[in-house]
Amino acid sequence: MLRLYDTRARRVVQVGPADGRQLKVYACGPTVYRYAHVGNLRTYLLGDLVRRIAEAARVRTTVVQNITDVGHLADDTAVDATGEDKVLAQARAEGKTAQDLARFYEAAFHRDLAALNVRPADAYPRASESIPLMVDLVARLLERGHAYVGGDRSVFFAARSFPSYGEISGNRLDDLQPGHRVEGTDPAKRFHGDWTLWRRAGANRAMVWPSPWGPGFPGWHVECSAMSLHHLGHSIDLHLGGTDLRFPHHENERAQTSSAVGHEVVRHWVHGEHLLFEGRKMAKSTGNVVLLSDVAARGLDPLALRLAFLAARYRTQLDLTWAALEAADRTLRRWRTRMAEWAEAPSARMDARARREVEDAFTDDLDTPAALEVLRRLEKAPGVPPGSKFETFAHLDRLFGLDFVRDVGRAGPALPPGAGELLAARATARAAKDWGASDRLRDELAALGVAVSDTSTGQRWTLART
């Protein structure tokens, strides 16, 4: 169905559902103490692309993405793990409660994903609401001999109890030096490579929960292990995240999850590469953080950012610039103008070759640059009827997610958000003679205030009067 680069295997592999029916995907989500920057958004797009090509192949896909509202340490390079976490520190800075802060930035995260046409996950479990799952997981690791209670009554994972540790990142326990990871020289630990599963809280610590080992809070890595096992079970087809999470987060998560169950749980680990902006890594300390709101403030369509992301493969480093975003915005607007023009021509069959080449490119390790090149050739192809170009672009937008038909038939206000994608999906359903889906999508469009009619040259839409 799909070929992706497996970080642990160090090669491109065939990816599909282990049970032949349902592709189960876990994607690391945000720590909700600030706005997601465009580098974060590129990583979140990866899961959307996987889901789109899987569903185009008629494979049912379940995606779970965590919301970390029990923050990481304020300084992830610090040795002292008793310090304040990021959520609490930012809540104090903004004069909010930790819960109010987390809900605010969680809502902003969902708005950003919607603006980029990233389809929602099937579940967004919150760390703060999953503490019992984490406590149970820690207890199981203790029972199996993979964890121990330290001198301060905190619980640690015994790294040397998992012999294959390091297969994702290439880091070997024997090569790790004290201080190279969070909590590196904690005297309560037996080995400097061990990490916290449950940290016993001090008297002044906020966000504390009861446990068999005393009041405390979970370690960062245990959150994803507990939530992925609970929501997806003991066999997960695909685990996604940014390349910065390979070590220590995904190494530790893999060790915890597999040790708790007794076998390898995640079949494939796939990572998106770093994003630079104007040649520099994005960091708050350098003032080089770009948000989606910054893109919109320049008058650019948020989906121009999605198009700019698609211009590079997910596992290659991308140096994004304002010039590239402006070029993507012009391309997107040109294609929508072409679609409006092509929509006036007689309807024609999709271009089968272009459709096959785009789908093959997506299937081949998400080669989105090659897929975009097919669209550019099709746009200029003199031998392809305009009606065929319209149907092909509309059909393939289910993979690109760029709202190609947003301006089609527009003589007044723009389509409501998400309506363009529904129109594209309905055009695809009509082409496949899936009348049930076509009717369902018509109803969804009507709920958004978009009335759709079918003509001999294709579907037409108008906005309902208010």
Coordinates of C-alpha atoms in Angstrom, one line a residue:
M1 CA 0.0 0.0 0.0
L2 CA 2.7 2.5 1.1
R3 CA 6.4 2.7 1.3
L4 CA 8.1 4.8 4.0
Y5 CA 11.5 5.2 5.5
D6 CA 11.7 3.2 8.7
T7 CA 14.2 4.9 11.0
R8 CA 14.8 1.8 13.0
A9 CA 15.3 -0.4 9.9
R10 CA 17.4 2.3 8.2
R11 CA 15.6 1.7 4.9
V12 CA 12.4 2.2 3.0
V13 CA 9.9 -0.5 3.8
Q14 CA 6.4 -1.6 2.9
V15 CA 3.9 -0.3 5.4
G16 CA 0.4 -1.6 5.9
P17 CA -2.1 -2.9 8.5
A18 CA -0.8 -5.9 10.4
D19 CA -4.3 -7.3 10.6
G20 CA -5.0 -6.5 6.9
R21 CA -7.9 -4.3 7.8
Q22 CA -7.0 -1.3 9.9
L23 CA -3.9 0.9 9.8
K24 CA -3.1 1.9 13.4
V25 CA -1.0 5.1 13.7
Y26 CA 0.3 7.0 16.7
A27 CA 1.6 10.5 16.2
C28 CA 3.4 12.5 18.8
G29 CA 1.5 15.6 19.5
P30 CA 2.2 19.0 21.0
T31 CA 3.1 20.1 24.5
V32 CA 0.4 22.8 24.9
Y33 CA 2.2 25.7 26.6
R34 CA 2.8 27.9 23.5
Y35 CA 1.7 28.2 19.8
A36 CA 3.0 25.6 17.4
H37 CA 5.5 27.1 15.0
V38 CA 5.7 26.2 11.3
G39 CA 8.4 23.5 12.0
N40 CA 6.0 21.8 14.3
L41 CA 3.2 22.0 11.8
R42 CA 5.4 20.3 9.1
T43 CA 5.7 17.3 11.4
Y44 CA 2.0 17.2 12.1
L45 CA 1.3 17.2 8.3
L46 CA 3.1 13.9 8.0
G47 CA 0.3 12.0 9.7
D48 CA -2.3 13.7 7.5
L49 CA -0.4 12.7 4.3
V50 CA -0.1 9.1 5.5
R51 CA -3.8 9.0 6.3
R52 CA -4.9 10.5 2.9
I53 CA -2.9 8.0 0.8
A54 CA -4.0 5.1 3.0
E55 CA -7.7 6.0 2.7
A56 CA -7.3 6.6 -1.0
A57 CA -6.3 2.9 -1.1
R58 CA -9.5 2.1 0.8
V59 CA -7.6 1.2 4.0
R60 CA -9.4 2.2 7.2
T61 CA -7.0 4.2 9.3
T62 CA -7.1 5.1 13.0
V63 CA -4.9 7.9 14.2
V64 CA -4.2 8.8 17.8
Q65 CA -2.3 12.0 18.7
N66 CA -1.5 12.9 22.3
I67 CA -1.9 16.2 24.0
T68 CA 0.9 16.8 26.5
D69 CA -0.5 19.1 29.1
V70 CA 1.7 17.8 31.9
G71 CA 4.8 19.6 30.6
H72 CA 8.4 18.6 30.0
L73 CA 11.1 20.1 32.1
A74 CA 11.6 23.9 31.7
D75 CA 15.1 23.1 30.4
D76 CA 15.3 19.7 28.7
T77 CA 19.1 19.7 29.0
A78 CA 19.0 20.2 32.8
V79 CA 20.3 17.4 35.0
D80 CA 17.9 18.3 37.9
A81 CA 14.5 16.7 37.2
T82 CA 12.8 18.3 40.1
G83 CA 12.6 21.7 38.3
E84 CA 9.4 23.2 37.1
D85 CA 7.9 21.9 33.9
K86 CA 7.1 24.0 30.8
V87 CA 3.4 24.2 31.3
L88 CA 3.6 25.5 34.9
A89 CA 6.4 28.0 34.0
Q90 CA 4.4 29.5 31.2
A91 CA 1.2 29.5 33.1
R92 CA 2.9 31.6 35.8
A93 CA 4.3 33.9 33.2
E94 CA 0.9 34.5 31.6
G95 CA -1.0 34.7 34.9
K96 CA -3.2 31.7 34.1
T97 CA -3.8 28.4 35.7
A98 CA -2.0 25.5 34.1
Q99 CA -5.3 24.0 32.9
D100 CA -6.5 27.3 31.4
L101 CA -3.1 27.7 29.6
A102 CA -3.2 24.2 28.3
R103 CA -6.7 24.4 27.0
F104 CA -5.9 27.8 25.3
Y105 CA -2.9 26.5 23.4
E106 CA -4.6 23.2 22.6
A107 CA -7.5 25.1 20.9
A108 CA -4.9 27.1 19.0
F109 CA -3.2 23.9 17.9
H110 CA -6.5 22.5 16.5
R111 CA -7.3 25.8 14.7
D112 CA -3.9 25.7 13.0
L113 CA -4.4 22.1 11.9
A114 CA -7.8 23.0 10.5
A115 CA -6.4 26.0 8.6
L116 CA -3.8 23.6 7.0
N117 CA -6.5 21.0 6.1
V118 CA -5.0 18.5 8.4
R119 CA -7.7 16.1 9.2
P120 CA -8.4 15.5 12.9
A121 CA -7.1 12.4 14.6
D122 CA -9.6 9.9 15.8
A123 CA -8.5 10.6 19.4
Y124 CA -6.6 13.3 21.2
P125 CA -5.9 11.8 24.7
R126 CA -4.6 14.3 27.2
A127 CA -1.8 13.4 29.5
S128 CA -3.5 15.0 32.5
E129 CA -6.6 12.8 32.0
S130 CA -4.5 9.6 31.5
I131 CA -2.6 9.5 34.8
P132 CA -4.2 6.2 35.9
L133 CA -3.0 4.6 32.7
M134 CA 0.5 5.7 33.4
V135 CA 0.4 4.5 37.0
D136 CA -0.8 1.1 35.8
L137 CA 2.0 1.0 33.2
V138 CA 4.7 1.8 35.8
A139 CA 3.3 -0.9 38.1
R140 CA 3.5 -3.4 35.3
L141 CA 7.1 -2.5 34.5
L142 CA 8.0 -2.9 38.2
E143 CA 6.4 -6.3 38.2
R144 CA 8.3 -7.4 35.1
G145 CA 11.7 -6.3 36.6
H146 CA 12.2 -3.4 34.1
A147 CA 11.8 -0.7 36.7
Y148 CA 12.8 0.0 40.3
V149 CA 12.1 2.4 43.1
G150 CA 15.0 4.7 43.8
G151 CA 16.2 6.1 47.0
D152 CA 13.9 9.1 46.9
R153 CA 10.9 6.9 46.2
S154 CA 10.8 8.0 42.5
V155 CA 10.4 5.1 40.0
F156 CA 13.0 4.6 37.3
F157 CA 13.2 2.5 34.1
A158 CA 16.2 0.1 34.2
A159 CA 17.7 0.9 30.8
R160 CA 20.0 -2.1 30.8
S161 CA 17.0 -4.4 31.1
F162 CA 16.2 -3.7 27.5
P163 CA 19.1 -5.1 25.4
S164 CA 18.1 -3.6 22.1
Y165 CA 18.0 -0.1 23.4
G166 CA 19.4 2.4 20.8
E167 CA 18.1 0.8 17.6
I168 CA 16.1 3.9 16.6
S169 CA 18.8 6.6 17.2
G170 CA 22.0 4.5 17.0
N171 CA 22.9 5.6 20.6
R172 CA 24.3 2.7 22.7
L173 CA 23.9 2.7 26.5
D174 CA 27.6 1.9 26.9
D175 CA 28.5 5.1 25.1
L176 CA 26.3 7.4 27.0
Q177 CA 28.0 9.6 29.5
P178 CA 26.4 11.0 32.7
G179 CA 24.8 14.4 32.0
H180 CA 24.1 13.5 28.3
R181 CA 20.5 13.1 29.0
V182 CA 17.9 14.7 31.3
E183 CA 18.5 13.6 35.0
G184 CA 21.9 12.2 34.0
T185 CA 23.6 12.3 37.4
D186 CA 20.6 11.7 39.7
P187 CA 22.0 9.9 42.8
A188 CA 18.7 8.0 43.3
K189 CA 19.4 6.0 40.1
R190 CA 21.4 2.8 39.7
F191 CA 22.7 3.7 36.3
H192 CA 23.1 7.1 34.7
G193 CA 21.2 6.0 31.5
D194 CA 18.0 5.1 33.5
W195 CA 15.1 7.6 33.3
T196 CA 12.2 8.6 35.4
L197 CA 8.8 6.8 35.1
W198 CA 7.3 8.5 38.1
R199 CA 8.8 11.4 40.0
R200 CA 8.0 11.8 43.7
A201 CA 6.9 15.5 44.1
G202 CA 8.3 18.0 46.6
A203 CA 6.1 19.9 49.0
N204 CA 5.7 22.9 46.7
R205 CA 5.1 21.2 43.4
A206 CA 1.8 21.9 41.6
M207 CA 0.1 19.4 39.3
V208 CA 0.6 16.3 41.6
W209 CA -1.3 13.0 41.6
P210 CA -1.5 10.1 44.0
S211 CA 0.3 6.8 43.3
P212 CA 1.5 3.7 45.1
W213 CA 4.9 5.4 45.5
G214 CA 3.6 8.6 46.9
P215 CA 2.3 11.8 45.4
G216 CA 4.1 12.8 42.2
F217 CA 3.9 13.2 38.5
P218 CA 4.8 11.1 35.4
G219 CA 8.0 11.2 33.4
W220 CA 7.6 12.6 30.0
H221 CA 8.3 9.4 28.1
V222 CA 5.8 7.2 29.9
E223 CA 2.9 9.3 28.7
C224 CA 3.0 8.2 25.1
S225 CA 3.6 4.5 26.1
A226 CA 0.5 4.5 28.3
M227 CA -1.8 6.3 25.9
S228 CA -0.7 4.5 22.7
L229 CA -1.2 1.1 24.3
H230 CA -4.6 2.0 25.7
H231 CA -6.0 3.5 22.5
L232 CA -4.3 1.3 19.9
G233 CA -3.6 -2.0 21.6
H234 CA -0.5 -4.2 21.6
S235 CA 0.3 -3.9 17.9
I236 CA 0.8 -0.5 16.3
D237 CA 1.6 -0.2 12.7
L238 CA 3.2 3.2 12.5
H239 CA 4.6 5.7 15.0
L240 CA 5.3 9.2 13.7
G241 CA 7.2 12.2 15.0
G242 CA 9.8 14.7 14.4
T243 CA 13.5 13.6 14.0
D244 CA 14.3 15.5 17.3
L245 CA 12.2 12.9 19.1
R246 CA 14.3 9.9 18.1
F247 CA 16.4 10.3 21.2
P248 CA 15.7 10.1 24.0
H249 CA 11.9 10.2 23.7
H250 CA 11.3 7.4 21.1
E251 CA 14.1 5.2 22.4
N252 CA 12.7 5.4 25.9
E253 CA 9.1 5.0 24.7
R254 CA 10.0 1.9 22.7
A255 CA 11.8 0.3 25.6
Q256 CA 8.9 1.0 28.0
T257 CA 6.1 -0.1 25.7
S258 CA 7.8 -3.3 24.5
S259 CA 9.0 -4.2 28.0
A260 CA 5.5 -3.8 29.4
V261 CA 3.9 -6.0 26.8
G262 CA 6.7 -8.5 26.2
H263 CA 7.1 -8.0 22.5
E264 CA 7.9 -5.3 19.9
V265 CA 4.7 -3.2 19.8
V266 CA 5.5 -0.6 17.1
R267 CA 6.2 -2.1 13.7
H268 CA 7.6 1.0 12.0
W269 CA 9.1 4.3 13.3
V270 CA 8.9 7.2 10.8
H271 CA 10.3 10.7 11.4
G272 CA 10.0 14.0 9.7
E273 CA 13.1 16.1 9.2
H274 CA 14.0 19.5 10.7
L275 CA 12.7 22.8 9.2
L276 CA 15.0 25.8 8.8
F277 CA 13.6 29.3 8.2
E278 CA 15.8 31.7 6.1
G279 CA 18.7 29.4 6.8
R280 CA 18.4 29.2 10.5
K281 CA 16.9 26.8 13.0
M282 CA 13.8 28.1 14.6
A283 CA 14.3 29.0 18.2
K284 CA 12.7 31.4 20.6
S285 CA 16.2 32.5 21.8
T286 CA 17.2 33.7 18.3
G287 CA 13.8 35.3 17.5
N288 CA 13.5 33.1 14.5
V289 CA 10.1 31.5 15.4
V290 CA 7.5 31.8 12.6
L291 CA 3.8 31.0 13.4
L292 CA 0.9 30.3 11.0
S293 CA -0.5 33.6 12.1
D294 CA 2.6 35.3 10.8
V295 CA 2.0 33.7 7.4
A296 CA -1.6 34.9 7.4
A297 CA -0.5 38.4 8.5
R298 CA 1.4 38.8 5.3
G299 CA -1.7 38.2 3.3
L300 CA -0.7 34.6 2.3
D301 CA -3.2 31.7 2.2
P302 CA -2.4 29.3 5.1
L303 CA -2.5 26.5 2.5
A304 CA 0.4 28.1 0.7
L305 CA 2.4 26.9 3.7
R306 CA 1.1 23.4 3.1
L307 CA 2.0 23.6 -0.6
A308 CA 5.5 24.8 0.4
F309 CA 5.9 21.8 2.7
L310 CA 4.8 19.5 -0.1
A311 CA 7.6 20.9 -2.3
A312 CA 10.1 18.9 -0.2
R313 CA 10.0 15.3 0.9
Y314 CA 9.1 14.8 4.6
R315 CA 12.4 13.3 5.5
T316 CA 14.6 15.9 3.9
Q317 CA 15.6 19.1 5.6
L318 CA 13.7 22.1 4.2
D319 CA 14.9 25.7 4.3
L320 CA 11.7 27.7 4.1
T321 CA 11.8 31.3 3.1
W322 CA 9.3 34.1 2.7
A323 CA 10.1 34.2 -1.0
A324 CA 9.2 30.5 -1.2
L325 CA 5.9 31.0 0.6
E326 CA 5.0 33.9 -1.6
A327 CA 5.8 31.7 -4.7
A328 CA 3.6 28.9 -3.3
D329 CA 0.8 31.4 -2.7
R330 CA 1.0 32.6 -6.3
T331 CA 1.0 29.0 -7.6
L332 CA -2.0 28.1 -5.4
R333 CA -4.0 31.1 -6.6
R334 CA -3.1 30.4 -10.2
W335 CA -4.3 26.8 -10.0
R336 CA -7.6 27.9 -8.4
T337 CA -8.1 30.4 -11.2
R338 CA -7.4 27.6 -13.7
M339 CA -9.9 25.4 -12.0
A340 CA -12.6 28.1 -12.3
E341 CA -11.8 28.4 -16.0
W342 CA -11.7 24.6 -16.6
A343 CA -15.0 24.2 -14.7
E344 CA -16.8 26.1 -17.5
A345 CA -15.6 23.6 -20.1
P346 CA -17.5 20.3 -21.0
S347 CA -16.9 17.6 -18.5
A348 CA -14.4 14.9 -19.5
R349 CA -12.8 11.9 -18.0
M350 CA -9.9 12.2 -15.6
D351 CA -6.4 11.9 -17.0
A352 CA -5.6 8.3 -16.0
R353 CA -1.9 8.7 -16.5
A354 CA -1.6 11.8 -14.3
R355 CA -3.8 10.2 -11.6
R356 CA -1.6 7.1 -11.6
E357 CA 1.6 9.0 -11.5
V358 CA 0.5 11.2 -8.5
E359 CA -0.8 8.2 -6.6
D360 CA 2.4 6.3 -7.3
A361 CA 4.5 9.2 -6.1
F362 CA 2.5 9.5 -2.8
T363 CA 2.8 5.7 -2.3
D364 CA 6.6 5.8 -2.9
D365 CA 7.8 7.2 0.4
L366 CA 5.5 10.3 0.1
D367 CA 7.4 11.7 -2.9
T368 CA 5.3 14.9 -2.9
P369 CA 7.7 16.9 -5.0
A370 CA 7.3 14.4 -7.8
A371 CA 3.5 14.5 -7.4
L372 CA 3.5 18.3 -7.7
E373 CA 5.5 18.1 -10.8
V374 CA 2.8 15.9 -12.4
L375 CA 0.3 18.7 -11.7
R376 CA 2.5 21.3 -13.3
R377 CA 2.8 19.2 -16.4
L378 CA -0.9 18.5 -16.5
E379 CA -1.7 22.2 -16.1
K380 CA 0.2 23.0 -19.3
A381 CA -0.5 19.8 -21.3
P382 CA -2.1 21.0 -24.6
G383 CA -3.6 17.6 -25.5
V384 CA -5.7 17.3 -22.3
P385 CA -9.2 18.8 -22.4
P386 CA -9.9 21.5 -19.8
G387 CA -12.8 19.4 -18.4
S388 CA -10.3 16.5 -17.8
K389 CA -7.9 18.8 -16.1
F390 CA -10.7 20.0 -13.8
E391 CA -11.7 16.4 -12.8
T392 CA -8.2 15.3 -12.3
F393 CA -7.1 18.2 -10.1
A394 CA -10.4 17.9 -8.1
H395 CA -9.9 14.1 -7.6
L396 CA -6.3 14.4 -6.6
D397 CA -6.9 17.1 -4.1
R398 CA -8.0 14.4 -1.7
L399 CA -4.3 13.7 -1.5
F400 CA -2.9 17.2 -1.7
G401 CA -5.5 18.9 0.5
L402 CA -5.0 22.3 -1.1
D403 CA -8.7 23.2 -1.8
F404 CA -8.2 23.5 -5.6
V405 CA -11.9 24.1 -6.1
R406 CA -12.3 26.8 -3.6
D407 CA -12.9 29.5 -6.2
V408 CA -14.8 27.4 -8.7
G409 CA -18.2 29.0 -9.4
R410 CA -17.5 31.9 -7.1
A411 CA -19.3 35.1 -7.9
G412 CA -19.4 36.5 -4.4
P413 CA -18.2 35.4 -1.0
A414 CA -15.6 32.6 -0.6
L415 CA -16.4 29.1 0.3
P416 CA -16.6 28.4 4.1
P417 CA -13.5 26.6 5.5
G418 CA -13.4 22.9 4.6
A419 CA -16.1 23.2 1.9
G420 CA -13.5 23.1 -0.9
E421 CA -12.2 19.7 0.3
L422 CA -15.8 18.4 0.6
L423 CA -16.5 19.5 -3.0
A424 CA -13.4 17.7 -4.2
A425 CA -14.3 14.6 -2.3
R426 CA -17.8 14.7 -3.8
A427 CA -16.4 15.0 -7.3
T428 CA -14.3 11.9 -6.6
A429 CA -17.4 10.1 -5.3
R430 CA -19.4 11.0 -8.4
A431 CA -16.6 9.8 -10.7
A432 CA -16.5 6.5 -8.8
K433 CA -20.4 6.3 -9.0
D434 CA -20.5 6.1 -5.2
W435 CA -23.9 7.8 -4.9
G436 CA -24.2 7.2 -1.2
A437 CA -21.0 9.1 -0.4
S438 CA -22.1 11.8 -2.9
D439 CA -25.4 12.3 -1.1
R440 CA -23.7 12.3 2.3
L441 CA -21.2 14.9 1.2
R442 CA -24.0 17.0 -0.3
D443 CA -25.7 17.1 3.1
E444 CA -22.4 18.0 4.8
L445 CA -22.0 20.9 2.3
A446 CA -25.6 22.0 2.9
A447 CA -24.9 22.2 6.6
L448 CA -22.1 24.6 5.8
G449 CA -24.4 26.7 3.7
V450 CA -23.3 25.5 0.3
A451 CA -25.9 24.2 -2.1
V452 CA -24.7 21.8 -4.8
S453 CA -26.4 20.9 -8.0
D454 CA -25.2 18.4 -10.7
T455 CA -25.1 19.3 -14.3
S456 CA -24.1 17.6 -17.5
T457 CA -20.7 19.3 -17.2
G458 CA -20.1 18.6 -13.5
Q459 CA -21.2 19.8 -10.1
R460 CA -21.9 23.5 -9.4
W461 CA -22.3 25.2 -6.1
T462 CA -23.8 28.4 -4.7
L463 CA -23.8 29.9 -1.2
A464 CA -27.1 29.8 0.6
R465 CA -28.6 33.3 1.3
T466 CA -28.5 34.4 4.8

